[in-house]
Short mmCIF file of N, CA and C in Angstrom, two decimals:
data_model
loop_
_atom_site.label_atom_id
_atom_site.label_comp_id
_atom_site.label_asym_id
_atom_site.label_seq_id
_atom_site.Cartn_x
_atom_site.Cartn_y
_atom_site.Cartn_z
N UNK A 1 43.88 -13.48 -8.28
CA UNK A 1 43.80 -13.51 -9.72
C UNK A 1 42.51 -14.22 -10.14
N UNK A 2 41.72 -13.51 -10.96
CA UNK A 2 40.37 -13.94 -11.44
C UNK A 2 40.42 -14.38 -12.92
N UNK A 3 39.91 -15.30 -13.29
CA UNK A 3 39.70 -16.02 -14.70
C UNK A 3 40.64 -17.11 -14.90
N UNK A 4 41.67 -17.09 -14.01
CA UNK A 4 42.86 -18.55 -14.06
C UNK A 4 42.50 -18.92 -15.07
N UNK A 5 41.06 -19.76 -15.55
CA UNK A 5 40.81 -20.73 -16.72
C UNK A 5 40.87 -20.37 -17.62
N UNK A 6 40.09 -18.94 -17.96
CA UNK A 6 39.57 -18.23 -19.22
C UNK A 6 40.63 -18.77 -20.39
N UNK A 7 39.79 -19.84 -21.51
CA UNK A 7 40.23 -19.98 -22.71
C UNK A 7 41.30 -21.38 -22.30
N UNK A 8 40.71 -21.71 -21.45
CA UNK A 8 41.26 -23.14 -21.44
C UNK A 8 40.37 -24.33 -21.97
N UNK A 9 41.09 -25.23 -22.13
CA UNK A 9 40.23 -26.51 -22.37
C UNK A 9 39.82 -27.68 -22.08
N UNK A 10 38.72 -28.47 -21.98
CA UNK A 10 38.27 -29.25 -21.08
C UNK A 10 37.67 -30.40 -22.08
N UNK A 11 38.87 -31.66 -21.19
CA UNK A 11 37.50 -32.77 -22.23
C UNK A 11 36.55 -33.42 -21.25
N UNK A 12 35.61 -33.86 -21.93
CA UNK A 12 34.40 -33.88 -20.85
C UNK A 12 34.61 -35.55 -21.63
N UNK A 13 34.94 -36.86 -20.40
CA UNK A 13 35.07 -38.43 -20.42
C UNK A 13 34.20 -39.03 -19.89
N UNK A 14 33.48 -39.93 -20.25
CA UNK A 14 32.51 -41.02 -19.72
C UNK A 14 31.80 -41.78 -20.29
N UNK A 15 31.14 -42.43 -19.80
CA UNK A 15 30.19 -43.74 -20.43
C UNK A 15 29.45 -43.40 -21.97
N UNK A 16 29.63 -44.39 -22.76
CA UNK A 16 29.27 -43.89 -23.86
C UNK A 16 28.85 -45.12 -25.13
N UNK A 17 29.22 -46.38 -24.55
CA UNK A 17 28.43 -46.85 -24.99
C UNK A 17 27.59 -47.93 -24.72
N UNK A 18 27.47 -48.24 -22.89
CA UNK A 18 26.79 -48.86 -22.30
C UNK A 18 26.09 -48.14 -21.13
N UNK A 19 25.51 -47.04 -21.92
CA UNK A 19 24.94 -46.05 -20.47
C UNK A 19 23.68 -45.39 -21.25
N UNK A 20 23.07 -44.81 -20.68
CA UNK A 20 21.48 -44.49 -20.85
C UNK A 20 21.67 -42.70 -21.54
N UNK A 21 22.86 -42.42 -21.23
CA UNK A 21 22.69 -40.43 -21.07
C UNK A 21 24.33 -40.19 -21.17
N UNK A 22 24.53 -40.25 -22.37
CA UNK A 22 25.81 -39.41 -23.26
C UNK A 22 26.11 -38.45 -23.30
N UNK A 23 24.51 -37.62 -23.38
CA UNK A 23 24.58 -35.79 -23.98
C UNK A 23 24.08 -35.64 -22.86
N UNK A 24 23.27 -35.80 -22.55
CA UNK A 24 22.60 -34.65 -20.98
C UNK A 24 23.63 -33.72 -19.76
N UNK A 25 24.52 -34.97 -19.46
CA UNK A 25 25.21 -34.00 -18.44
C UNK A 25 26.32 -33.43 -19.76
N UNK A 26 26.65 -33.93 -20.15
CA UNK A 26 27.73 -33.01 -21.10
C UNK A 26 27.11 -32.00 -21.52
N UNK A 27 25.91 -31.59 -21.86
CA UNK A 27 25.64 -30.57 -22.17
C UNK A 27 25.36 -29.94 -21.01
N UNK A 28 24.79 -30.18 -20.00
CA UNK A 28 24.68 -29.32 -18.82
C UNK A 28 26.09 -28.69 -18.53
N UNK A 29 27.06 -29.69 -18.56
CA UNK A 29 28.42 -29.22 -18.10
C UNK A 29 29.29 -28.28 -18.96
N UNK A 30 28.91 -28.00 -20.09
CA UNK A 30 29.29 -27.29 -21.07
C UNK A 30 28.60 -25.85 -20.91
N UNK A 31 27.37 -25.85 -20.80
CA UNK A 31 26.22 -24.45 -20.32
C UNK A 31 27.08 -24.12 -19.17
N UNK A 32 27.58 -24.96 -18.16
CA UNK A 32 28.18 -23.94 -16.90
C UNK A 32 30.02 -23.41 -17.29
N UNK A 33 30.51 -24.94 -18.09
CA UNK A 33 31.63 -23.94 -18.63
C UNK A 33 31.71 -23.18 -19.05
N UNK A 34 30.98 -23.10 -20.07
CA UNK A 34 30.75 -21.67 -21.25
C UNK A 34 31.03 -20.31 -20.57
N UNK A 35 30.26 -20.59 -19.53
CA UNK A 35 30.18 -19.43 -18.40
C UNK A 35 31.24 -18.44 -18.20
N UNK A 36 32.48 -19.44 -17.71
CA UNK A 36 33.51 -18.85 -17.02
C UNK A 36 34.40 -19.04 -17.88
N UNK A 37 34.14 -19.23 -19.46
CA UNK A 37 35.03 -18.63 -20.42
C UNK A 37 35.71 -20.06 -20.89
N UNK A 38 35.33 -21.31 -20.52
CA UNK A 38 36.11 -22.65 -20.56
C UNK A 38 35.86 -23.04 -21.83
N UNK A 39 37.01 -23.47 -22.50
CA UNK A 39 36.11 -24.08 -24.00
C UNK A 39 36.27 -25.75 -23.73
N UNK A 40 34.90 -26.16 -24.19
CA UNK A 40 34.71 -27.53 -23.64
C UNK A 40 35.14 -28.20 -25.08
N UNK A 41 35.84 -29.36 -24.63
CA UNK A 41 35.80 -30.66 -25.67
C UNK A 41 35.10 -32.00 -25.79
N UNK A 42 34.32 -32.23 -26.59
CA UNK A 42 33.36 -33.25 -26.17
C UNK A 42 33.84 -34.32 -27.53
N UNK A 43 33.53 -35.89 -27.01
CA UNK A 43 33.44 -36.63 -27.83
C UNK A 43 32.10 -37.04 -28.77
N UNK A 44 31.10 -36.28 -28.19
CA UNK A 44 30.01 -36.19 -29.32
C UNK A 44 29.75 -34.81 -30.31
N UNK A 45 30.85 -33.49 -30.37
CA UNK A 45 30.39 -32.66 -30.98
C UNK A 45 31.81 -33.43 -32.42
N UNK A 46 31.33 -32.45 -33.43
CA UNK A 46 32.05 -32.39 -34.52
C UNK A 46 33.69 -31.56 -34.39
N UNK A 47 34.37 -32.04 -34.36
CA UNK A 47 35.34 -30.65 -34.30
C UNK A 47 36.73 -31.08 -35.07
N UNK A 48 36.54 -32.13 -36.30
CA UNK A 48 37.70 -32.15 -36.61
C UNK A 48 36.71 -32.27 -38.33
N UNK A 49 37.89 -32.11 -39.08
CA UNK A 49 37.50 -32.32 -40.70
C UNK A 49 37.07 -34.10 -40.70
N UNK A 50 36.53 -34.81 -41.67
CA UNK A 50 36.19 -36.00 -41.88
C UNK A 50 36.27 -36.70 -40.38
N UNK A 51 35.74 -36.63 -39.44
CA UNK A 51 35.77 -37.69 -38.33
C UNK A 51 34.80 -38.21 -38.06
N UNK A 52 35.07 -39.15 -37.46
CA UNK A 52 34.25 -40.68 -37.35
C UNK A 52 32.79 -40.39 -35.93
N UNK A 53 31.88 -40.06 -36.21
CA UNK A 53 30.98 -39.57 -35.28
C UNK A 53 30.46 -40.66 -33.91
N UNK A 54 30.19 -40.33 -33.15
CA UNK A 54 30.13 -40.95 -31.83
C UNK A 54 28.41 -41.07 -31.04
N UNK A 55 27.40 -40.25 -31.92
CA UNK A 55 26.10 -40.37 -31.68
C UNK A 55 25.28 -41.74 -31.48
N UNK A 56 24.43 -41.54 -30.81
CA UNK A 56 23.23 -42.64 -30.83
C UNK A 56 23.23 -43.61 -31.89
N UNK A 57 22.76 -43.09 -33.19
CA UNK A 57 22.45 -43.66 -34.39
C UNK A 57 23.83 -44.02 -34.93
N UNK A 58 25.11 -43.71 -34.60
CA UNK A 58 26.19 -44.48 -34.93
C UNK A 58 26.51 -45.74 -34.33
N UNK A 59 26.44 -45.85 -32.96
CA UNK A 59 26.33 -46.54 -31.66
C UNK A 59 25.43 -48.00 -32.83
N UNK A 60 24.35 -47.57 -32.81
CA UNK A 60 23.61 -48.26 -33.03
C UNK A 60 24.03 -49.13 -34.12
N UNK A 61 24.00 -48.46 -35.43
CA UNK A 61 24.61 -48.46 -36.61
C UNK A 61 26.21 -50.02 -36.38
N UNK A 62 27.15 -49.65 -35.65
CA UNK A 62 27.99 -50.02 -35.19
C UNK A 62 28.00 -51.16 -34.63
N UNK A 63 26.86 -51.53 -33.37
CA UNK A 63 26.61 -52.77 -32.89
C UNK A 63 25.86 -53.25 -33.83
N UNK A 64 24.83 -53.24 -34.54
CA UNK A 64 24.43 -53.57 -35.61
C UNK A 64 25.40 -54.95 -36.53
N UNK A 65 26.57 -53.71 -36.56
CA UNK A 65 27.66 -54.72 -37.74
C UNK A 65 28.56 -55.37 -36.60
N UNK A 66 28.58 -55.41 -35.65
CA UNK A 66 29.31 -56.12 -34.77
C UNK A 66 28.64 -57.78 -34.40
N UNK A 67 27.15 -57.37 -34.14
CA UNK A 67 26.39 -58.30 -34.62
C UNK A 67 26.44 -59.40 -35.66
N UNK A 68 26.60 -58.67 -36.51
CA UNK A 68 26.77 -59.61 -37.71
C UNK A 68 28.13 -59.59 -38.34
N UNK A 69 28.51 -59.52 -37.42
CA UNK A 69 30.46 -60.30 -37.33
C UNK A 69 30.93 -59.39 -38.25
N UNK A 70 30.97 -58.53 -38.27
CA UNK A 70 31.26 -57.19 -39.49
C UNK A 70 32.59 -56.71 -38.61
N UNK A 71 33.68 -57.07 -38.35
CA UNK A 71 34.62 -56.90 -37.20
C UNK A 71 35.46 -55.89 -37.96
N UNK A 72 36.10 -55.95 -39.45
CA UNK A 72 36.45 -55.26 -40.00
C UNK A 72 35.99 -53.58 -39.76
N UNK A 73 34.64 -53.62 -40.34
CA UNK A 73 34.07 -52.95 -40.69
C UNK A 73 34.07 -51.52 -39.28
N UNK A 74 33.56 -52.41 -38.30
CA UNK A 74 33.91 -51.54 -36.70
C UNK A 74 35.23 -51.36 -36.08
N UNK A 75 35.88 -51.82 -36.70
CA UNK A 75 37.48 -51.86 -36.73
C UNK A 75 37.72 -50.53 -37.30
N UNK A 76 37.93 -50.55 -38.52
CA UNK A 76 38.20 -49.64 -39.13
C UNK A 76 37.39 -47.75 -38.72
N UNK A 77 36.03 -48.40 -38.49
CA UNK A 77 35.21 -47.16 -37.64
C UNK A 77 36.34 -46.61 -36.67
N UNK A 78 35.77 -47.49 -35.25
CA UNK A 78 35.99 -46.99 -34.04
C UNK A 78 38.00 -46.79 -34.08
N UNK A 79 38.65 -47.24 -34.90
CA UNK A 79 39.97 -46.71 -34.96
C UNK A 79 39.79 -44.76 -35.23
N UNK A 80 39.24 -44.81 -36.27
CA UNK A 80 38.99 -43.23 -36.34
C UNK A 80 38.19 -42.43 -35.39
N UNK A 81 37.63 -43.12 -34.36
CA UNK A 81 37.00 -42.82 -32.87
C UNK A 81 37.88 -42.59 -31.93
N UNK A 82 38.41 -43.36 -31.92
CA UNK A 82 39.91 -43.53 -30.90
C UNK A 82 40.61 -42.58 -30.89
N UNK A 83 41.51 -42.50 -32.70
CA UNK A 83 42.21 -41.40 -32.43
C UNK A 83 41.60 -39.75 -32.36
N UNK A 84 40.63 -39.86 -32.74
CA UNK A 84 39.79 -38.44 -32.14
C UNK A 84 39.39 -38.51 -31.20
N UNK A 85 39.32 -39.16 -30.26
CA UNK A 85 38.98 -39.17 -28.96
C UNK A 85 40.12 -38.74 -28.02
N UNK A 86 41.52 -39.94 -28.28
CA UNK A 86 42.70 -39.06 -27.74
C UNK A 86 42.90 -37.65 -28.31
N UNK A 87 43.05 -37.70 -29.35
CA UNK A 87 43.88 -35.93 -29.95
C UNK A 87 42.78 -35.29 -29.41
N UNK A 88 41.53 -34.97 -28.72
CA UNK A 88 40.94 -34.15 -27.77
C UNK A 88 41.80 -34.04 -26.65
N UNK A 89 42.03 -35.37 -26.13
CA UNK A 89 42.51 -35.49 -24.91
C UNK A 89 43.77 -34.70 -25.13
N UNK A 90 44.93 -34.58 -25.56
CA UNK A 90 46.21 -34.40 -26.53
C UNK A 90 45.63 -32.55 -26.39
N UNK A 91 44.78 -32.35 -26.72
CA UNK A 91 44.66 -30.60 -26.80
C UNK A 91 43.99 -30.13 -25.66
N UNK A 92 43.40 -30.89 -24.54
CA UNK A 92 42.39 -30.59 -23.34
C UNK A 92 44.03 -29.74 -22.61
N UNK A 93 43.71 -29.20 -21.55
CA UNK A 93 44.25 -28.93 -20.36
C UNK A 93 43.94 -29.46 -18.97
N UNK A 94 43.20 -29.83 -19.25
CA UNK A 94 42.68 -31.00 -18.03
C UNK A 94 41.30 -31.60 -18.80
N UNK A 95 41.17 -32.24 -18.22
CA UNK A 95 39.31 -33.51 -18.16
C UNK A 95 38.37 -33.52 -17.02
N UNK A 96 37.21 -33.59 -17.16
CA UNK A 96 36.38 -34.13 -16.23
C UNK A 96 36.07 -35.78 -16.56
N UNK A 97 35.93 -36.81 -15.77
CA UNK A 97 35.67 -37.77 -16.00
C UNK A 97 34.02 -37.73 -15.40
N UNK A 98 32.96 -38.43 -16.19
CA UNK A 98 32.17 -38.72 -15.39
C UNK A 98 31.73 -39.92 -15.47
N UNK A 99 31.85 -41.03 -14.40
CA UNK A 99 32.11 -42.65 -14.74
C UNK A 99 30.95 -43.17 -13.72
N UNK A 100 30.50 -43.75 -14.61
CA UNK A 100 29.37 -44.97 -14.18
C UNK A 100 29.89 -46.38 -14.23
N UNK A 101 30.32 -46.28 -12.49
CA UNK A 101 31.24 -47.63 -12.34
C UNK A 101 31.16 -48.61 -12.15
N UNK A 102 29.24 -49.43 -12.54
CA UNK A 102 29.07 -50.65 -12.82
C UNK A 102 29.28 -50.89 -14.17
N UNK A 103 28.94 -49.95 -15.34
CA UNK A 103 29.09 -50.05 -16.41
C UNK A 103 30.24 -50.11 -17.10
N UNK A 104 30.48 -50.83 -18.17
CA UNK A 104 31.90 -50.86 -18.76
C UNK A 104 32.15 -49.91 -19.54
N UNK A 105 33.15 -49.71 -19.07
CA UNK A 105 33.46 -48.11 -20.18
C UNK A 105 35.35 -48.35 -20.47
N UNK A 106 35.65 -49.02 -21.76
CA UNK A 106 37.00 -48.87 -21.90
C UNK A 106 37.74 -47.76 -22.63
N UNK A 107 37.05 -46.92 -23.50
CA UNK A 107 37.53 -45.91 -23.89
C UNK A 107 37.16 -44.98 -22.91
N UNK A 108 36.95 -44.98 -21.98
CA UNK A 108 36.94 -43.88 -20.63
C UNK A 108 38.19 -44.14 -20.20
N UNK A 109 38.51 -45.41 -19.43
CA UNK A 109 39.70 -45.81 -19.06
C UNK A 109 41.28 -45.29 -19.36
N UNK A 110 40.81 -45.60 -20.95
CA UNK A 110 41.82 -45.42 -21.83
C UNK A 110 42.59 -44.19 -21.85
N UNK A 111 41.01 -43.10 -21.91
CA UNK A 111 41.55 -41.94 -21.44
C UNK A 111 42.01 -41.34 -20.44
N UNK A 112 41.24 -41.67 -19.39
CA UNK A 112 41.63 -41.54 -17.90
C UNK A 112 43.65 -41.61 -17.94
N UNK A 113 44.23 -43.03 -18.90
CA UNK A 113 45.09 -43.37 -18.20
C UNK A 113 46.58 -42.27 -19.82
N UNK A 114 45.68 -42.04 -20.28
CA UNK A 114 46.42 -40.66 -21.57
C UNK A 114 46.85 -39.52 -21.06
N UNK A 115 45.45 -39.46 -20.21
CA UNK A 115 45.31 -38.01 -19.25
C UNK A 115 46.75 -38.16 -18.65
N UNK A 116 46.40 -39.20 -17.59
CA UNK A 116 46.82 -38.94 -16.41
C UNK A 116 48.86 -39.15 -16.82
N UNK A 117 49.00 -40.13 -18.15
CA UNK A 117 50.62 -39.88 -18.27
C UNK A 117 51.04 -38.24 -18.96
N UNK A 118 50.36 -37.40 -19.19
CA UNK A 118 50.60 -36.60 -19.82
C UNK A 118 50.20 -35.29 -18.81
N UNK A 119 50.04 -35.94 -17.58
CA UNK A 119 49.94 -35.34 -16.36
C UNK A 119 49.52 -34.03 -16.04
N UNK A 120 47.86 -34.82 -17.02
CA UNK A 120 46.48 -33.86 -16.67
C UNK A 120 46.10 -33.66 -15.40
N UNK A 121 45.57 -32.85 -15.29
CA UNK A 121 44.61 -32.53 -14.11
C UNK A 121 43.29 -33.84 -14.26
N UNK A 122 42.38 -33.86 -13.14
CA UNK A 122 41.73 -35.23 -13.53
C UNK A 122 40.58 -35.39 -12.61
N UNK A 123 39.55 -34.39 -13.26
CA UNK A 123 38.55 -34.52 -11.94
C UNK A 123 37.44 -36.26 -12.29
N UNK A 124 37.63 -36.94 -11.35
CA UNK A 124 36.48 -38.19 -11.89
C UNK A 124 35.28 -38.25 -10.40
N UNK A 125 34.22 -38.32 -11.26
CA UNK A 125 33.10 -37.88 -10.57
C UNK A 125 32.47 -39.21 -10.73
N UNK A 126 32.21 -39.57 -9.34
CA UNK A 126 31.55 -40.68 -9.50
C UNK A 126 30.30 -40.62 -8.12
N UNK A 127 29.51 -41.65 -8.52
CA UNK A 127 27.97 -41.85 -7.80
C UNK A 127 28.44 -41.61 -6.58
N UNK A 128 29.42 -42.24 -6.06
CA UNK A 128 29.36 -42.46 -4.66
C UNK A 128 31.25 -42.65 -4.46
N UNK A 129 31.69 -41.89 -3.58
CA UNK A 129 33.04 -41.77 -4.05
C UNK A 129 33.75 -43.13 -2.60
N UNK A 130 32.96 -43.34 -1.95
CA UNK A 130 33.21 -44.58 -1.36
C UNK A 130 33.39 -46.00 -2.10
N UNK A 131 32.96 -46.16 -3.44
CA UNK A 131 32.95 -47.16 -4.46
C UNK A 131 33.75 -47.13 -5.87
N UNK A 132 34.73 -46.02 -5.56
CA UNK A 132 35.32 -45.58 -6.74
C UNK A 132 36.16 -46.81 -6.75
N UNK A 133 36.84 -47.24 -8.03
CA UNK A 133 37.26 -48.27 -8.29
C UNK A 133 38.86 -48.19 -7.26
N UNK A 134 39.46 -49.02 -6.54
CA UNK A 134 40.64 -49.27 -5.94
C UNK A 134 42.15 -48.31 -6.98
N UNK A 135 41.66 -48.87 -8.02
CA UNK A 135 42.81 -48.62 -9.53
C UNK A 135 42.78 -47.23 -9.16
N UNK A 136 41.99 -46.90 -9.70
CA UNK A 136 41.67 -44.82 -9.86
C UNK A 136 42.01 -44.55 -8.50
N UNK A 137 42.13 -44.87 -7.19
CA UNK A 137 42.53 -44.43 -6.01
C UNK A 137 43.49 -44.39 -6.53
N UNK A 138 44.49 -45.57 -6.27
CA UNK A 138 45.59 -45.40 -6.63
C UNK A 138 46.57 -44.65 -7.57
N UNK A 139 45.89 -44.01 -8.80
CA UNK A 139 46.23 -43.38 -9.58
C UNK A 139 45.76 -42.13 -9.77
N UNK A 140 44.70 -41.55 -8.79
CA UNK A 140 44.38 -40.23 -8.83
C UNK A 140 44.38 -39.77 -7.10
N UNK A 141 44.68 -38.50 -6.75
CA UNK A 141 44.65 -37.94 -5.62
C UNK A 141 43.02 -37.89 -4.83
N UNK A 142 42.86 -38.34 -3.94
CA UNK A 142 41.38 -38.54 -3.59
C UNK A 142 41.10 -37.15 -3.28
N UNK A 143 41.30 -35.93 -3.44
CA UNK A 143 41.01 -34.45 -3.50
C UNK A 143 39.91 -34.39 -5.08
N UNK A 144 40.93 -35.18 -6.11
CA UNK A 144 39.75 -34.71 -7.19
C UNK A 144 39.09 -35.80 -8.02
N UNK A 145 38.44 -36.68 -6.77
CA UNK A 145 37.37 -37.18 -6.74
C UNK A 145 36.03 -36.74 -5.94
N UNK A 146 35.01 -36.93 -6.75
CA UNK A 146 33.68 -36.34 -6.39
C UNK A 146 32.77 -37.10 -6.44
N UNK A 147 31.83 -36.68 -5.31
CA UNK A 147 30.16 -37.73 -5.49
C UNK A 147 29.50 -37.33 -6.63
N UNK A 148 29.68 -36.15 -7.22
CA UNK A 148 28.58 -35.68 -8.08
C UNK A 148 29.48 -34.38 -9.36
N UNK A 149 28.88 -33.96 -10.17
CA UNK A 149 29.70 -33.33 -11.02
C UNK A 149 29.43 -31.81 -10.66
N UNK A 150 28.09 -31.43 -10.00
CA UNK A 150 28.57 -30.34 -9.10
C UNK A 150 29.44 -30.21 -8.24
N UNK A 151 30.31 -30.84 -7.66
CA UNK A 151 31.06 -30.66 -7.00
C UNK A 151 32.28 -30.22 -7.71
N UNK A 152 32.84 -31.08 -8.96
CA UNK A 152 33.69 -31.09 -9.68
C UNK A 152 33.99 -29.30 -10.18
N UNK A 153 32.22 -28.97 -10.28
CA UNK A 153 31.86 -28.00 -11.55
C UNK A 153 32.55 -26.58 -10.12
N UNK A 154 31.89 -27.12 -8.81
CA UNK A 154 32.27 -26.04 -8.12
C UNK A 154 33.99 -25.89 -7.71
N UNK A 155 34.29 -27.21 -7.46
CA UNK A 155 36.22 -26.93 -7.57
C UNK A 155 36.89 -26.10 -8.76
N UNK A 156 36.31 -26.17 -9.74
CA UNK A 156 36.77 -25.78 -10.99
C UNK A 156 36.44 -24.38 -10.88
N UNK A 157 35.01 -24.15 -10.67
CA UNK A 157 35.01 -22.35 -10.35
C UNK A 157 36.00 -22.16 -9.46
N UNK A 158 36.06 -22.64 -8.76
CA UNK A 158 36.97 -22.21 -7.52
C UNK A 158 38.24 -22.02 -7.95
N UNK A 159 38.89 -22.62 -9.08
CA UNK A 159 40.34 -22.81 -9.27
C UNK A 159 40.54 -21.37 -9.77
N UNK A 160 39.33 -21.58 -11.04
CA UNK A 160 39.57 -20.31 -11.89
C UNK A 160 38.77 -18.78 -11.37
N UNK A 161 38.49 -18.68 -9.92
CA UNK A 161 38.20 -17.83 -9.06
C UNK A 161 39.90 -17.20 -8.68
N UNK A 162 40.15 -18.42 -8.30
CA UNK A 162 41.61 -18.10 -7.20
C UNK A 162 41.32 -18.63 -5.94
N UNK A 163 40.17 -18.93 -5.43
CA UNK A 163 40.00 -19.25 -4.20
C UNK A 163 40.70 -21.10 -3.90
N UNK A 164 41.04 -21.50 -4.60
CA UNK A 164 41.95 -22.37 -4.92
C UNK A 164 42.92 -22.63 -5.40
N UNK A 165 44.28 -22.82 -5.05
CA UNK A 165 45.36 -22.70 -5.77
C UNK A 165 45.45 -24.29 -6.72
N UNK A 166 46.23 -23.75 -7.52
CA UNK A 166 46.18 -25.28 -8.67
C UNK A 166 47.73 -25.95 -8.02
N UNK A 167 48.01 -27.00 -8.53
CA UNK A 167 48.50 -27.85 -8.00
C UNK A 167 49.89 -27.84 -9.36
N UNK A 168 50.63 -27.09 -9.08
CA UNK A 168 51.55 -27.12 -10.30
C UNK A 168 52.38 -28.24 -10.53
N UNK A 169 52.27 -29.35 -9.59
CA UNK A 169 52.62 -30.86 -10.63
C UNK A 169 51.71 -31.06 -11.76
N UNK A 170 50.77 -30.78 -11.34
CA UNK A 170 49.68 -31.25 -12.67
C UNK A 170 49.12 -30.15 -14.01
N UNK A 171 49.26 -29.16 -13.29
CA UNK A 171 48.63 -27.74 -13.98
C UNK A 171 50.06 -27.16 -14.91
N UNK A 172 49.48 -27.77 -15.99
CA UNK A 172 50.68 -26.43 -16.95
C UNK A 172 49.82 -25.42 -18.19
N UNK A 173 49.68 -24.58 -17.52
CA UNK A 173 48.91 -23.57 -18.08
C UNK A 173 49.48 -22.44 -19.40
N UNK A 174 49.55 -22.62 -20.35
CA UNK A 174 49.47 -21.67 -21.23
C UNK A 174 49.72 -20.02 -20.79
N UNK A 175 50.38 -19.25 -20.94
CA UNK A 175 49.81 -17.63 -20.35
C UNK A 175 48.42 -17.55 -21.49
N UNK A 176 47.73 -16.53 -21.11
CA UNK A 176 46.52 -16.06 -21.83
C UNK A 176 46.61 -15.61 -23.05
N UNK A 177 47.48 -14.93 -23.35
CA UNK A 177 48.01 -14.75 -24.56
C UNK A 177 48.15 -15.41 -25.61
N UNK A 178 48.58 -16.91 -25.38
CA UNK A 178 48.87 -17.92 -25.90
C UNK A 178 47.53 -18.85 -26.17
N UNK A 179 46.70 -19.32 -25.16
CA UNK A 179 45.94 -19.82 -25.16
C UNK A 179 44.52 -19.62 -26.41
#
């Protein structure tokens, strides 16, 4: 069976506000989903009415008033971050994580651990999969962990090839119809 994925959805998780490169691989990783018919979910595109944006110049904007003890003020923000960040997660069919694991990333986490009770699929791609954090062993199958997000990108063709069977504890798929 060919297209398994076609018209599924993917949230794309990672470093975002102590990391150098937000958009680059997400957009790379989105150009190869697109491909095979995947609709990607990202926490930097627009996709809900009035929501709370997640760009550079918000980032900025944000520490800015955090700075100057404005706690309210980023309170009230990043709450409307949050919950658009889960309700992606909430409509994904699985995630890619891509985690930079000196850096702190708690709304990665957060999601990682949304995903994983609602018993997503859960690819986390990290630098070097010998250094993945102990926690995430424990809580993810060391099959879909990766050194790199090509790897991730090629399991995923593979699933929705057929040349891989999905793992129906984790995989609850929509028929096509539906999707």
């Amino acid at each position: 069976m060919k297209n398994i994925l076609k018209n599924t959805k993917v949230y794309l998780a990672g470093n975002m506000e102590y990391t150098d490169d937000s958009a680059n691989w997400r957009k790379d990783v989105t150009d190869k989903l697109e491909k095979l018919n995947i609709k990607v979910l990202s926490p930097l595109d627009t996709m809900f009415m009035f929501q709370n944006d997640e760009g550079d110049e918000d980032r900025k904007m944000l520490k800015s008033a955090r700075e100057n003890e404005d706690y309210e003020y980023v309170h009230n923000y990043m709450k409307g971050v949050v919950q658009k960040d889960l309700r992606l997660i909430d409509l994904s069919d699985y995630i890619i994580v891509n985690l930079e694991i000196y850096k702190p990333t708690f709304g990665t986490m957060h999601e990682i651990v949304v995903a994983d009770q609602q018993k997503k699929p859960i690819f986390l791609v990290v630098n070097n999969k010998q250094h993945t954090p102990l926690w995430l062993l424990g809580l993810l199958k060391p099959q879909y962990i990766y050194n790199n997000i090509d790897d991730a990108i090629e399991m995923i063709r593979k699933i929705d090839s057929g040349e891989k069977q999905i793992d129906l504890r984790r995989w609850r798929l929509l028929l096509p119809e539906y999707r």
